[in-house]
PDB file of C-alpha atoms in Angstrom:
ATOM      1  CA  MET A  25       6.275  36.865  36.315  1.00 46.00           C
ATOM      2  CA  SER A  26       2.830  37.569  34.890  1.00 57.00           C
ATOM      3  CA  SER A  27       1.256  34.117  34.723  1.00 71.00           C
ATOM      4  CA  PRO A  28       2.421  30.897  36.313  1.00 78.00           C
ATOM      5  CA  LEU A  29       4.392  28.490  34.186  1.00 93.00           C
ATOM      6  CA  PHE A  30       4.245  24.733  34.386  1.00 97.00           C
ATOM      7  CA  ILE A  31       7.544  23.195  33.270  1.00 97.00           C
ATOM      8  CA  ALA A  32       8.320  19.471  33.265  1.00 98.00           C
ATOM      9  CA  PHE A  33      11.786  17.947  33.020  1.00 98.00           C
ATOM     10  CA  GLU A  34      12.096  14.606  31.237  1.00 97.00           C
ATOM     11  CA  GLY A  35      14.877  12.197  30.356  1.00 96.00           C
ATOM     12  CA  ILE A  36      16.168   8.701  30.907  1.00 93.00           C
ATOM     13  CA  ASP A  37      17.361   7.685  34.358  1.00 89.00           C
ATOM     14  CA  GLY A  38      20.614   9.499  35.097  1.00 89.00           C
ATOM     15  CA  SER A  39      20.051  12.335  32.615  1.00 93.00           C
ATOM     16  CA  GLY A  40      19.906  15.036  35.304  1.00 94.00           C
ATOM     17  CA  THR A  41      16.212  15.895  35.536  1.00 96.00           C
ATOM     18  CA  THR A  42      16.290  16.238  39.317  1.00 95.00           C
ATOM     19  CA  THR A  43      19.402  18.424  39.282  1.00 95.00           C
ATOM     20  CA  GLN A  44      18.153  20.733  36.533  1.00 97.00           C
ATOM     21  CA  CYS A  45      14.724  21.081  38.141  1.00 97.00           C
ATOM     22  CA  SER A  46      16.376  22.157  41.383  1.00 97.00           C
ATOM     23  CA  LEU A  47      18.725  24.599  39.644  1.00 97.00           C
ATOM     24  CA  LEU A  48      15.866  26.247  37.759  1.00 97.00           C
ATOM     25  CA  GLN A  49      13.854  26.550  40.970  1.00 97.00           C
ATOM     26  CA  GLN A  50      16.741  28.357  42.660  1.00 97.00           C
ATOM     27  CA  ARG A  51      17.224  30.657  39.668  1.00 96.00           C
ATOM     28  CA  ILE A  52      13.549  31.643  39.436  1.00 94.00           C
ATOM     29  CA  GLU A  53      13.274  32.234  43.172  1.00 95.00           C
ATOM     30  CA  GLN A  54      16.420  34.393  43.202  1.00 95.00           C
ATOM     31  CA  GLN A  55      15.795  36.338  39.993  1.00 95.00           C
ATOM     32  CA  PHE A  56      12.039  36.910  40.269  1.00 90.00           C
ATOM     33  CA  ARG A  57      11.710  36.787  44.067  1.00 93.00           C
ATOM     34  CA  CYS A  58       8.694  34.530  43.894  1.00 90.00           C
ATOM     35  CA  PRO A  59       7.935  31.102  45.325  1.00 94.00           C
ATOM     36  CA  VAL A  60       8.110  28.071  43.051  1.00 97.00           C
ATOM     37  CA  VAL A  61       6.542  24.666  43.588  1.00 98.00           C
ATOM     38  CA  ALA A  62       9.163  22.073  42.687  1.00 98.00           C
ATOM     39  CA  THR A  63       7.779  18.573  42.713  1.00 98.00           C
ATOM     40  CA  ARG A  64       8.333  15.147  41.195  1.00 98.00           C
ATOM     41  CA  GLU A  65       6.655  12.125  39.724  1.00 98.00           C
ATOM     42  CA  PRO A  66       5.977   9.652  40.860  1.00 97.00           C
ATOM     43  CA  GLY A  67       5.439  11.473  44.114  1.00 98.00           C
ATOM     44  CA  GLY A  68       4.727  15.019  45.151  1.00 97.00           C
ATOM     45  CA  THR A  69       2.017  14.269  47.723  1.00 98.00           C
ATOM     46  CA  PRO A  70       1.875  11.844  50.663  1.00 98.00           C
ATOM     47  CA  ILE A  71      -0.278   9.342  48.729  1.00 98.00           C
ATOM     48  CA  ALA A  72       1.776   9.649  45.542  1.00 98.00           C
ATOM     49  CA  GLU A  73       5.019   9.208  47.518  1.00 98.00           C
ATOM     50  CA  ARG A  74       3.674   5.917  48.866  1.00 98.00           C
ATOM     51  CA  ILE A  75       2.877   4.844  45.308  1.00 98.00           C
ATOM     52  CA  ARG A  76       6.420   5.908  44.324  1.00 96.00           C
ATOM     53  CA  ARG A  77       7.949   3.615  46.939  1.00 96.00           C
ATOM     54  CA  LEU A  78       5.835   0.746  45.660  1.00 96.00           C
ATOM     55  CA  VAL A  79       6.360   1.219  41.930  1.00 95.00           C
ATOM     56  CA  LEU A  80      10.133   1.779  42.213  1.00 94.00           C
ATOM     57  CA  ASP A  81      10.789  -0.996  44.758  1.00 94.00           C
ATOM     58  CA  PRO A  82      13.597  -3.127  43.270  1.00 92.00           C
ATOM     59  CA  ARG A  83      12.252  -6.233  45.044  1.00 93.00           C
ATOM     60  CA  LEU A  84       9.126  -6.185  42.840  1.00 93.00           C
ATOM     61  CA  VAL A  85      10.426  -7.730  39.638  1.00 87.00           C
ATOM     62  CA  ASP A  86       7.217  -9.095  38.107  1.00 90.00           C
ATOM     63  CA  VAL A  87       5.033  -5.984  37.928  1.00 95.00           C
ATOM     64  CA  ASP A  88       2.671  -6.224  34.974  1.00 97.00           C
ATOM     65  CA  PRO A  89       3.228  -3.261  32.586  1.00 97.00           C
ATOM     66  CA  LEU A  90      -0.466  -2.299  32.700  1.00 98.00           C
ATOM     67  CA  ALA A  91      -0.458  -2.389  36.504  1.00 98.00           C
ATOM     68  CA  GLU A  92       2.681  -0.238  36.450  1.00 97.00           C
ATOM     69  CA  LEU A  93       0.995   2.320  34.167  1.00 98.00           C
ATOM     70  CA  LEU A  94      -2.104   2.470  36.359  1.00 98.00           C
ATOM     71  CA  LEU A  95      -0.041   2.930  39.519  1.00 98.00           C
ATOM     72  CA  TYR A  96       1.760   5.876  37.928  1.00 98.00           C
ATOM     73  CA  ALA A  97      -1.594   7.282  36.790  1.00 98.00           C
ATOM     74  CA  ALA A  98      -3.059   6.973  40.292  1.00 98.00           C
ATOM     75  CA  GLY A  99      -0.134   8.902  41.731  1.00 98.00           C
ATOM     76  CA  ARG A 100      -0.416  11.506  38.969  1.00 98.00           C
ATOM     77  CA  ALA A 101      -4.152  12.043  39.526  1.00 98.00           C
ATOM     78  CA  GLN A 102      -3.553  12.709  43.222  1.00 98.00           C
ATOM     79  CA  HIS A 103      -0.537  14.891  42.472  1.00 98.00           C
ATOM     80  CA  VAL A 104      -2.404  17.033  39.928  1.00 98.00           C
ATOM     81  CA  ARG A 105      -5.483  17.570  42.109  1.00 98.00           C
ATOM     82  CA  GLU A 106      -3.654  18.106  45.385  1.00 98.00           C
ATOM     83  CA  ARG A 107      -0.496  19.974  44.389  1.00 98.00           C
ATOM     84  CA  ILE A 108      -0.090  21.083  40.770  1.00 98.00           C
ATOM     85  CA  GLU A 109      -3.518  22.576  39.991  1.00 97.00           C
ATOM     86  CA  PRO A 110      -3.801  24.455  43.316  1.00 98.00           C
ATOM     87  CA  ALA A 111      -0.353  25.991  42.808  1.00 97.00           C
ATOM     88  CA  LEU A 112      -1.127  27.110  39.261  1.00 97.00           C
ATOM     89  CA  GLU A 113      -4.525  28.471  40.315  1.00 96.00           C
ATOM     90  CA  ALA A 114      -2.749  30.486  43.034  1.00 96.00           C
ATOM     91  CA  GLY A 115      -0.372  31.923  40.429  1.00 94.00           C
ATOM     92  CA  THR A 116       2.672  29.932  41.538  1.00 96.00           C
ATOM     93  CA  PRO A 117       5.006  28.457  38.906  1.00 96.00           C
ATOM     94  CA  VAL A 118       5.380  24.664  38.996  1.00 98.00           C
ATOM     95  CA  LEU A 119       8.483  22.685  38.073  1.00 98.00           C
ATOM     96  CA  CYS A 120       8.004  18.942  37.862  1.00 98.00           C
ATOM     97  CA  ASP A 121      10.734  16.317  37.707  1.00 98.00           C
ATOM     98  CA  ARG A 122       8.972  14.017  35.197  1.00 98.00           C
ATOM     99  CA  TYR A 123       5.336  14.047  34.143  1.00 98.00           C
ATOM    100  CA  THR A 124       3.093  12.583  31.431  1.00 98.00           C
ATOM    101  CA  ALA A 125       5.846  12.184  28.825  1.00 97.00           C
ATOM    102  CA  SER A 126       7.562   9.739  31.186  1.00 97.00           C
ATOM    103  CA  SER A 127       4.565   7.432  31.020  1.00 98.00           C
ATOM    104  CA  VAL A 128       4.483   7.639  27.231  1.00 98.00           C
ATOM    105  CA  ALA A 129       8.216   6.902  27.041  1.00 97.00           C
ATOM    106  CA  TYR A 130       8.525   4.254  29.762  1.00 97.00           C
ATOM    107  CA  GLN A 131       5.205   2.429  29.639  1.00 98.00           C
ATOM    108  CA  GLY A 132       4.084   3.252  26.100  1.00 98.00           C
ATOM    109  CA  TYR A 133       7.341   2.580  24.296  1.00 97.00           C
ATOM    110  CA  GLY A 134       9.618   0.989  26.884  1.00 96.00           C
ATOM    111  CA  ARG A 135       7.100  -1.531  28.194  1.00 97.00           C
ATOM    112  CA  GLY A 136       5.307  -1.869  24.858  1.00 97.00           C
ATOM    113  CA  LEU A 137       1.817  -0.769  25.933  1.00 98.00           C
ATOM    114  CA  GLY A 138       1.528   1.662  23.040  1.00 98.00           C
ATOM    115  CA  VAL A 139       1.206   5.412  22.910  1.00 97.00           C
ATOM    116  CA  GLU A 140      -2.561   5.499  22.388  1.00 98.00           C
ATOM    117  CA  LEU A 141      -3.382   3.619  25.596  1.00 98.00           C
ATOM    118  CA  VAL A 142      -0.914   5.617  27.676  1.00 98.00           C
ATOM    119  CA  GLU A 143      -2.202   8.934  26.339  1.00 98.00           C
ATOM    120  CA  LYS A 144      -5.780   7.910  27.231  1.00 98.00           C
ATOM    121  CA  VAL A 145      -4.724   7.015  30.769  1.00 98.00           C
ATOM    122  CA  ASN A 146      -2.706  10.262  31.043  1.00 98.00           C
ATOM    123  CA  ALA A 147      -5.767  12.243  29.939  1.00 98.00           C
ATOM    124  CA  ILE A 148      -7.836  10.648  32.703  1.00 98.00           C
ATOM    125  CA  ALA A 149      -5.163  11.224  35.354  1.00 98.00           C
ATOM    126  CA  ALA A 150      -3.959  14.707  34.379  1.00 98.00           C
ATOM    127  CA  GLY A 151      -7.013  16.105  32.607  1.00 97.00           C
ATOM    128  CA  ASP A 152      -6.075  19.320  30.863  1.00 96.00           C
ATOM    129  CA  CYS A 153      -3.259  20.072  33.325  1.00 97.00           C
ATOM    130  CA  LEU A 154      -0.386  19.958  30.857  1.00 96.00           C
ATOM    131  CA  PRO A 155       3.030  21.604  30.970  1.00 97.00           C
ATOM    132  CA  ASP A 156       3.595  24.857  29.108  1.00 96.00           C
ATOM    133  CA  LEU A 157       7.073  23.539  28.356  1.00 96.00           C
ATOM    134  CA  THR A 158       8.710  20.135  28.654  1.00 96.00           C
ATOM    135  CA  ILE A 159      12.500  20.072  28.729  1.00 97.00           C
ATOM    136  CA  PHE A 160      13.924  16.756  27.556  1.00 97.00           C
ATOM    137  CA  LEU A 161      17.504  16.219  28.710  1.00 96.00           C
ATOM    138  CA  ASP A 162      19.095  13.903  26.161  1.00 96.00           C
ATOM    139  CA  LEU A 163      22.061  11.819  27.179  1.00 93.00           C
ATOM    140  CA  PRO A 164      23.497   8.597  25.715  1.00 93.00           C
ATOM    141  CA  VAL A 165      22.353   5.591  27.740  1.00 91.00           C
ATOM    142  CA  ALA A 166      25.902   4.475  28.584  1.00 89.00           C
ATOM    143  CA  GLN A 167      26.698   7.888  30.073  1.00 91.00           C
ATOM    144  CA  ALA A 168      23.442   7.945  32.046  1.00 86.00           C
ATOM    145  CA  GLN A 169      24.120   4.428  33.365  1.00 84.00           C
ATOM    146  CA  GLN A 170      27.572   5.582  34.490  1.00 86.00           C
ATOM    147  CA  ARG A 171      25.991   8.450  36.434  1.00 82.00           C
ATOM    148  CA  CYS A 172      23.469   6.093  38.047  1.00 77.00           C
ATOM    149  CA  SER A 173      26.222   3.724  39.158  1.00 76.00           C
ATOM    150  CA  GLN A 174      28.043   6.590  40.905  1.00 79.00           C
ATOM    151  CA  ARG A 175      25.079   7.526  43.095  1.00 72.00           C
ATOM    152  CA  ALA A 176      25.198   6.667  46.767  1.00 63.00           C
ATOM    153  CA  ALA A 177      21.561   5.543  46.760  1.00 72.00           C
ATOM    154  CA  LYS A 178      20.709   2.036  45.644  1.00 76.00           C
ATOM    155  CA  ARG A 179      19.188   1.646  42.185  1.00 78.00           C
ATOM    156  CA  ASP A 180      15.413   1.532  41.802  1.00 83.00           C
ATOM    157  CA  ARG A 181      13.356  -0.982  39.820  1.00 88.00           C
ATOM    158  CA  LEU A 182      13.399   1.034  36.574  1.00 83.00           C
ATOM    159  CA  GLU A 183      17.120   1.738  36.780  1.00 78.00           C
ATOM    160  CA  MET A 184      17.663  -2.000  37.217  1.00 82.00           C
ATOM    161  CA  ALA A 185      15.477  -2.870  34.209  1.00 85.00           C
ATOM    162  CA  GLY A 186      18.507  -2.713  31.952  1.00 84.00           C
ATOM    163  CA  ILE A 187      20.019  -0.906  29.020  1.00 91.00           C
ATOM    164  CA  ASP A 188      17.478  -2.178  26.475  1.00 94.00           C
ATOM    165  CA  LEU A 189      14.611  -0.460  28.313  1.00 94.00           C
ATOM    166  CA  GLN A 190      16.609   2.759  28.621  1.00 94.00           C
ATOM    167  CA  GLU A 191      17.466   2.681  24.888  1.00 96.00           C
ATOM    168  CA  ARG A 192      13.773   2.296  23.978  1.00 96.00           C
ATOM    169  CA  VAL A 193      12.868   5.100  26.368  1.00 96.00           C
ATOM    170  CA  ARG A 194      15.535   7.429  24.955  1.00 96.00           C
ATOM    171  CA  ALA A 195      14.308   6.743  21.417  1.00 97.00           C
ATOM    172  CA  ALA A 196      10.763   7.477  22.584  1.00 96.00           C
ATOM    173  CA  TYR A 197      11.780  10.806  24.093  1.00 96.00           C
ATOM    174  CA  LEU A 198      13.537  11.769  20.855  1.00 96.00           C
ATOM    175  CA  GLU A 199      10.370  10.943  18.911  1.00 95.00           C
ATOM    176  CA  ILE A 200       8.179  12.847  21.381  1.00 95.00           C
ATOM    177  CA  ALA A 201      10.459  15.897  21.113  1.00 94.00           C
ATOM    178  CA  ALA A 202      10.412  15.770  17.305  1.00 94.00           C
ATOM    179  CA  ARG A 203       6.606  15.809  17.078  1.00 92.00           C
ATOM    180  CA  ASN A 204       5.695  18.164  19.929  1.00 90.00           C
ATOM    181  CA  PRO A 205       6.379  21.925  19.761  1.00 88.00           C
ATOM    182  CA  THR A 206       6.144  22.316  23.549  1.00 87.00           C
ATOM    183  CA  VAL A 207       9.087  19.932  24.070  1.00 90.00           C
ATOM    184  CA  SER A 208      12.550  21.423  24.064  1.00 89.00           C
ATOM    185  CA  LEU A 209      15.459  19.040  23.465  1.00 88.00           C
ATOM    186  CA  VAL A 210      18.658  19.740  25.411  1.00 91.00           C
ATOM    187  CA  LYS A 211      21.738  17.665  24.610  1.00 85.00           C
TER     188      LYS A 211
END
């Protein structure tokens, strides 16, 4: 591989972002014999993982949407500076299970904060560290909910937010994919 790629996987809860990120990591490492940084958001660093536990805690039902957005942004800023940028600067490809499009879809559309605000916050948190490609895994909400219910792990706060949120988020992802040439839609 000549230059490192930064690829983000996006989709509603249960769409398979984690699975596909892992499969692509294995394929790149086997085929090209090079290391790959596979990471996730929220999370990816010790500080961001602590934020992840907080923001996804199902016991916290009354989180203000703006507070939620800023928590995600705080985790992202740490993640970008500590993990993503250093890997790319070292020439290592990065695969990320969710990134800035998640905030646009979940907080911008799903929580009703608006795209403009979320994009401003994303720009502060991520700077110019943007994916070369974003792969949006599209799946009907009912099918994704079925997958989530079959998991052994208990559901997180966003998974418990209900079908209406997931429908708004799916519609947002479809709109994002339609207007952005670096987003690839996979059904």
